[in-house]
mmCIF file of C-alpha atoms in Angstrom:
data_model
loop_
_atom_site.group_PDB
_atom_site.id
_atom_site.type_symbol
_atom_site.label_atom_id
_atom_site.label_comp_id
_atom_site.label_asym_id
_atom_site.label_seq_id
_atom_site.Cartn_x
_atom_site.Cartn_y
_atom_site.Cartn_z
ATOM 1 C CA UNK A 29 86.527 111.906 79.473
ATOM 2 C CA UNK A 30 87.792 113.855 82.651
ATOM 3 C CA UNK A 31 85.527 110.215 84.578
ATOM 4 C CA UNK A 32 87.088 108.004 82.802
ATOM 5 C CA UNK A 33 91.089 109.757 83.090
ATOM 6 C CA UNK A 34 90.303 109.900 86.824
ATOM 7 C CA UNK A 35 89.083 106.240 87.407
ATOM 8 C CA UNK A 36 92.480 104.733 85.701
ATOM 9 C CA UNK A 37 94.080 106.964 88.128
ATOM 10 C CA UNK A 38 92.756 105.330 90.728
ATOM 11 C CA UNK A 39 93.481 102.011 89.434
ATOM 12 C CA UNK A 40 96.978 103.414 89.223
ATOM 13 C CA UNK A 41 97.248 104.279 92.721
ATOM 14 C CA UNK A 42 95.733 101.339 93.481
ATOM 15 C CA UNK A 43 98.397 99.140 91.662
ATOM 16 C CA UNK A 44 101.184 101.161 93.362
ATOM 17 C CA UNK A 45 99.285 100.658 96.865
ATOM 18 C CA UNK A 46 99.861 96.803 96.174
ATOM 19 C CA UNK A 47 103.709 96.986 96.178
ATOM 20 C CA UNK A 48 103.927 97.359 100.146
ATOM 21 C CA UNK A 49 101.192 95.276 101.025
ATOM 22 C CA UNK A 50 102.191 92.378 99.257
ATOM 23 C CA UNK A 51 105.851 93.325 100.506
ATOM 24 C CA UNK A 52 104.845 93.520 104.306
ATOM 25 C CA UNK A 53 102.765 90.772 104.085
ATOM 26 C CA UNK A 54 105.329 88.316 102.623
ATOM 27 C CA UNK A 55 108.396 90.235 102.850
ATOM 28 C CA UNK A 56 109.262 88.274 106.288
ATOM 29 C CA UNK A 57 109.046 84.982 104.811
ATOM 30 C CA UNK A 58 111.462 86.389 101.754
ATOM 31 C CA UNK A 59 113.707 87.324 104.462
ATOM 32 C CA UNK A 60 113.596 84.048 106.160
ATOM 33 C CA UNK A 61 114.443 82.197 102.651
ATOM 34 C CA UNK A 62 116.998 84.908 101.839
ATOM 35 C CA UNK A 63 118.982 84.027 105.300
ATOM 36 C CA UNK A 64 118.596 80.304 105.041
ATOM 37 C CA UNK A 65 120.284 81.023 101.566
ATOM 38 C CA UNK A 66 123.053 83.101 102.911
ATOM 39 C CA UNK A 67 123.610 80.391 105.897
ATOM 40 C CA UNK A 68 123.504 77.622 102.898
ATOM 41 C CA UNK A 69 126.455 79.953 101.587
ATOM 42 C CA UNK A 70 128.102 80.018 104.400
ATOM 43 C CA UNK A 71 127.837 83.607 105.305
ATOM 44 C CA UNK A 72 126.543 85.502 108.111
ATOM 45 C CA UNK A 73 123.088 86.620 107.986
ATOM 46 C CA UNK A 74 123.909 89.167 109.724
ATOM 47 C CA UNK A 75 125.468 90.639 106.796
ATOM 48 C CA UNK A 76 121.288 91.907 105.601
ATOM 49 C CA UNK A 77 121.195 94.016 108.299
ATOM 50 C CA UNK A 78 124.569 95.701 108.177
ATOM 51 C CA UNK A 79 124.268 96.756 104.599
ATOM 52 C CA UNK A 80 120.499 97.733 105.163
ATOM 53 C CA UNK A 81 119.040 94.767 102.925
ATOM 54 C CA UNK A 82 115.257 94.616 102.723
ATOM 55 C CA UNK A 83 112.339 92.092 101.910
ATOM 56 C CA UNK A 84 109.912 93.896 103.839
ATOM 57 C CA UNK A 85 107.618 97.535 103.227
ATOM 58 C CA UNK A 86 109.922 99.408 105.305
ATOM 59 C CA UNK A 87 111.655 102.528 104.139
ATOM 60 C CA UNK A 88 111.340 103.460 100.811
ATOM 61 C CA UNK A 89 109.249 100.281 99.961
ATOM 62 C CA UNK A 90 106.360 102.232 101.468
ATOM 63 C CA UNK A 91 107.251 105.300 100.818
ATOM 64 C CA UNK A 92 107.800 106.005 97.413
ATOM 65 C CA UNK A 93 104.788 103.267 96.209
ATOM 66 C CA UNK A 94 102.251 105.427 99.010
ATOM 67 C CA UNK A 95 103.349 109.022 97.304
ATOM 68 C CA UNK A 96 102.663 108.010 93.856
ATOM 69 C CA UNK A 97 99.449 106.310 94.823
ATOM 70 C CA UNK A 98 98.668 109.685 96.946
ATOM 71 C CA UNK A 99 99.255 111.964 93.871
ATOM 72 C CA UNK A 100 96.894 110.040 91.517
ATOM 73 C CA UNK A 101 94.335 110.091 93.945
ATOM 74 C CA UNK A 102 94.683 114.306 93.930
ATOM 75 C CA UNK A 103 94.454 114.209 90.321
ATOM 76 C CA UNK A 104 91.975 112.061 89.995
ATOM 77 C CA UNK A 105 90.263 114.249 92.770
ATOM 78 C CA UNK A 106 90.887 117.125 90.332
ATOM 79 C CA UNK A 107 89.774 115.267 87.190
ATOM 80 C CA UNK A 108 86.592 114.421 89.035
ATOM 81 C CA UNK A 109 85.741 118.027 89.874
ATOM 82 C CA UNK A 110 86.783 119.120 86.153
ATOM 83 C CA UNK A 111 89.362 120.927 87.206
ATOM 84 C CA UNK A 112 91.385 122.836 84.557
ATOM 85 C CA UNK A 113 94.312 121.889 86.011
ATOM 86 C CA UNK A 114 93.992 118.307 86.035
ATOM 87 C CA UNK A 115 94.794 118.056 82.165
ATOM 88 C CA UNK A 116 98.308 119.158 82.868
ATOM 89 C CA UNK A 117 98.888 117.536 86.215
ATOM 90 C CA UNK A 118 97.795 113.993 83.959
ATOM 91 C CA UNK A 119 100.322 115.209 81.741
ATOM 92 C CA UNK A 120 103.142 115.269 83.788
ATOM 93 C CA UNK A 121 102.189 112.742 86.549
ATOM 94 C CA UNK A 122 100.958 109.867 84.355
ATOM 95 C CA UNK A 123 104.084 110.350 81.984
ATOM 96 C CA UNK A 124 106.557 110.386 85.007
ATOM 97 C CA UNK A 125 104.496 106.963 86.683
ATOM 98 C CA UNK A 126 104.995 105.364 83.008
ATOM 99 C CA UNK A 127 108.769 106.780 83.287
ATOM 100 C CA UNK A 128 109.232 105.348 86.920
ATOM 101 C CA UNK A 129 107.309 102.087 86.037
ATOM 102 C CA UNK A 130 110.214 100.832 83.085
ATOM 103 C CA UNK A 131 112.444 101.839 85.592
ATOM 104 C CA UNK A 132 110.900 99.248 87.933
ATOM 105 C CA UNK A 133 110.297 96.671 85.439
ATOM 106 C CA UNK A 134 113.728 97.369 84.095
ATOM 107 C CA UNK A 135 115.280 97.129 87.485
ATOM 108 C CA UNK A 136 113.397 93.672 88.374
ATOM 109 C CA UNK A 137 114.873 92.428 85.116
ATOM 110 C CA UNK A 138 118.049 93.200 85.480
ATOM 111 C CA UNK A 139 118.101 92.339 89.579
ATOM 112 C CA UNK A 140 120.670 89.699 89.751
ATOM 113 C CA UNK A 141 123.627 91.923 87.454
ATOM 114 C CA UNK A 142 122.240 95.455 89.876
ATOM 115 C CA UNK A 143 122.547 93.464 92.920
ATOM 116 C CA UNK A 144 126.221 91.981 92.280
ATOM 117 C CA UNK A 145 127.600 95.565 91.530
ATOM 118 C CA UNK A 146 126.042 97.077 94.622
ATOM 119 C CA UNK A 147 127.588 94.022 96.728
ATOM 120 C CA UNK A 148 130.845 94.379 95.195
ATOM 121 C CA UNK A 149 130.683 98.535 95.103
ATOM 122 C CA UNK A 150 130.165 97.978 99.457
ATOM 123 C CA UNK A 151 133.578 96.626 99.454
ATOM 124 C CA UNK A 152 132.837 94.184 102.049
ATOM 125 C CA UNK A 153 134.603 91.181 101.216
ATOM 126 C CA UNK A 154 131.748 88.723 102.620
ATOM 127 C CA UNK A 155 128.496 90.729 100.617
ATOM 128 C CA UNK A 156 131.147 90.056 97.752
ATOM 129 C CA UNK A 157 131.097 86.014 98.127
ATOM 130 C CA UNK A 158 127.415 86.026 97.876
ATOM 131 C CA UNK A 159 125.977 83.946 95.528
ATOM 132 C CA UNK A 160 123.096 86.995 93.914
ATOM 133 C CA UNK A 161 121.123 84.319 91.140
ATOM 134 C CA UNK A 162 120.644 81.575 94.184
ATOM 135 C CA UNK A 163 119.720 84.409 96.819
ATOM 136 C CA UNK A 164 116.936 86.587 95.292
ATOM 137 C CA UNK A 165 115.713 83.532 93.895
ATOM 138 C CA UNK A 166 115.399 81.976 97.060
ATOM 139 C CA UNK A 167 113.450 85.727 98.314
ATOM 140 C CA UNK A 168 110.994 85.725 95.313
ATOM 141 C CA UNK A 169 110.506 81.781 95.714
ATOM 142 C CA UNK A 170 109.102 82.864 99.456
ATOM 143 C CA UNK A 171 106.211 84.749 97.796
ATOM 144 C CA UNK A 172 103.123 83.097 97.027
ATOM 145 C CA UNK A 173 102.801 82.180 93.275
ATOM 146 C CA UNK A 174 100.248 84.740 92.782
ATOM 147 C CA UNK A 175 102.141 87.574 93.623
ATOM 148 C CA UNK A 176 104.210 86.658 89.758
ATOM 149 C CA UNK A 177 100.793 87.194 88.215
ATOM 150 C CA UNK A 178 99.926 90.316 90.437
ATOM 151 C CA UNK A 179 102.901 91.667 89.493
ATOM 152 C CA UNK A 180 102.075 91.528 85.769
ATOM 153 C CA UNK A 181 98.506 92.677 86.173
ATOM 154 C CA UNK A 182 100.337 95.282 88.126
ATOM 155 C CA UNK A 183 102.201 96.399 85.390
ATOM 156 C CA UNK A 184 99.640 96.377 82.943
ATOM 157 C CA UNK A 185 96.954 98.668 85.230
ATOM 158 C CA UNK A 186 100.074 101.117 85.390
ATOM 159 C CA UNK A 187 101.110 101.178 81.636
ATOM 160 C CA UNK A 188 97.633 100.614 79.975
ATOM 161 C CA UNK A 189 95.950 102.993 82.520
ATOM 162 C CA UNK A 190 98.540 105.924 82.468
ATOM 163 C CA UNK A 191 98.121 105.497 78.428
ATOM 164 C CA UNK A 192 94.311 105.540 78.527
ATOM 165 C CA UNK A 193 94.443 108.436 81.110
ATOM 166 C CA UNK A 194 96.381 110.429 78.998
ATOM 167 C CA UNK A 195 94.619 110.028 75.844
ATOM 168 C CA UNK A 196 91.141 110.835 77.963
ATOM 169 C CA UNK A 197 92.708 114.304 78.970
ATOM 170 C CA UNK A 198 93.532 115.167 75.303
ATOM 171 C CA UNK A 199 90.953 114.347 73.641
ATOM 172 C CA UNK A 200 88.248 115.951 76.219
#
């Protein structure tokens, strides 16, 4: 049971791992569609980088998808070797990545409300004009179709494979 908690880890980290490679490889052309949205709007593209607005895998993109994917590979690691420990790390690691995941799924849902209250909360009066429904659109539009049904997958490896991991650590 240890096998099978440690290969849905990996499929885990292999989900997470997806985030900033999709990101970096279409986050450009999201950025691209994004400006040509704000120019539509008649404000200054420059506005992006002044409030630190990403499409791309920079920053945290990368960061926080790479250390989640790193920590289920030690786990799995662990659950591999039969590692006592490894039973409680799945505990608390695949609980928190099912914890973190709503939070993303939540977050993507409610995108367009989030966005608007983090313009207006910058208090800079052009950010505030921006049209939010017609601008992410215009981002997600840039990313292949695909990446809609990657997502979902994505979300189900993370959910269904965190549950399955956890259940394999109890009951072995």
């Amino acid at each position: 049971m240890n096998t099978l908690a440690a290969v849905m880890q990996l499929l885990v980290a292999a989900a997470f791992v997806s985030i900033p490679v999709v990101r970096h490889r279409y986050g450009p052309a999201a950025r691209a569609a994004a400006v040509a949205e704000l120019r539509r709007q008649n404000v200054r593209p420059e506005v992006l980088e002044e409030n630190q607005l990403r499409f791309d895998a920079g920053g945290h993109e990368t960061a926080a998808p790479a250390t989640v994917a790193a920590v289920m590979i030690a786990i799995a690691a662990l659950n591999f070797a039969g590692a006592d420990l490894a039973q409680i790390l799945t505990w608390i690691f695949s609980s928190l990545v099912v914890l973190m995941n709503v939070a993303i799924v939540y977050s993507n849902l409610t995108a367009v409300k989030s966005v608007q209250a983090a313009f207006r909360r910058k208090g800079d009066s052009e950010l505030s004009r921006v049209e939010v429904a017609p601008f992410l659109r215009a981002a997600e539009d840039a990313f292949p179709r695909w990446v809609r049904a990657q997502t979902y997958l994505r979300n189900t490896v993370v959910f269904a494979g965190s549950a399955i991991a956890l259940v394999a650590v109890s009951v072995a």
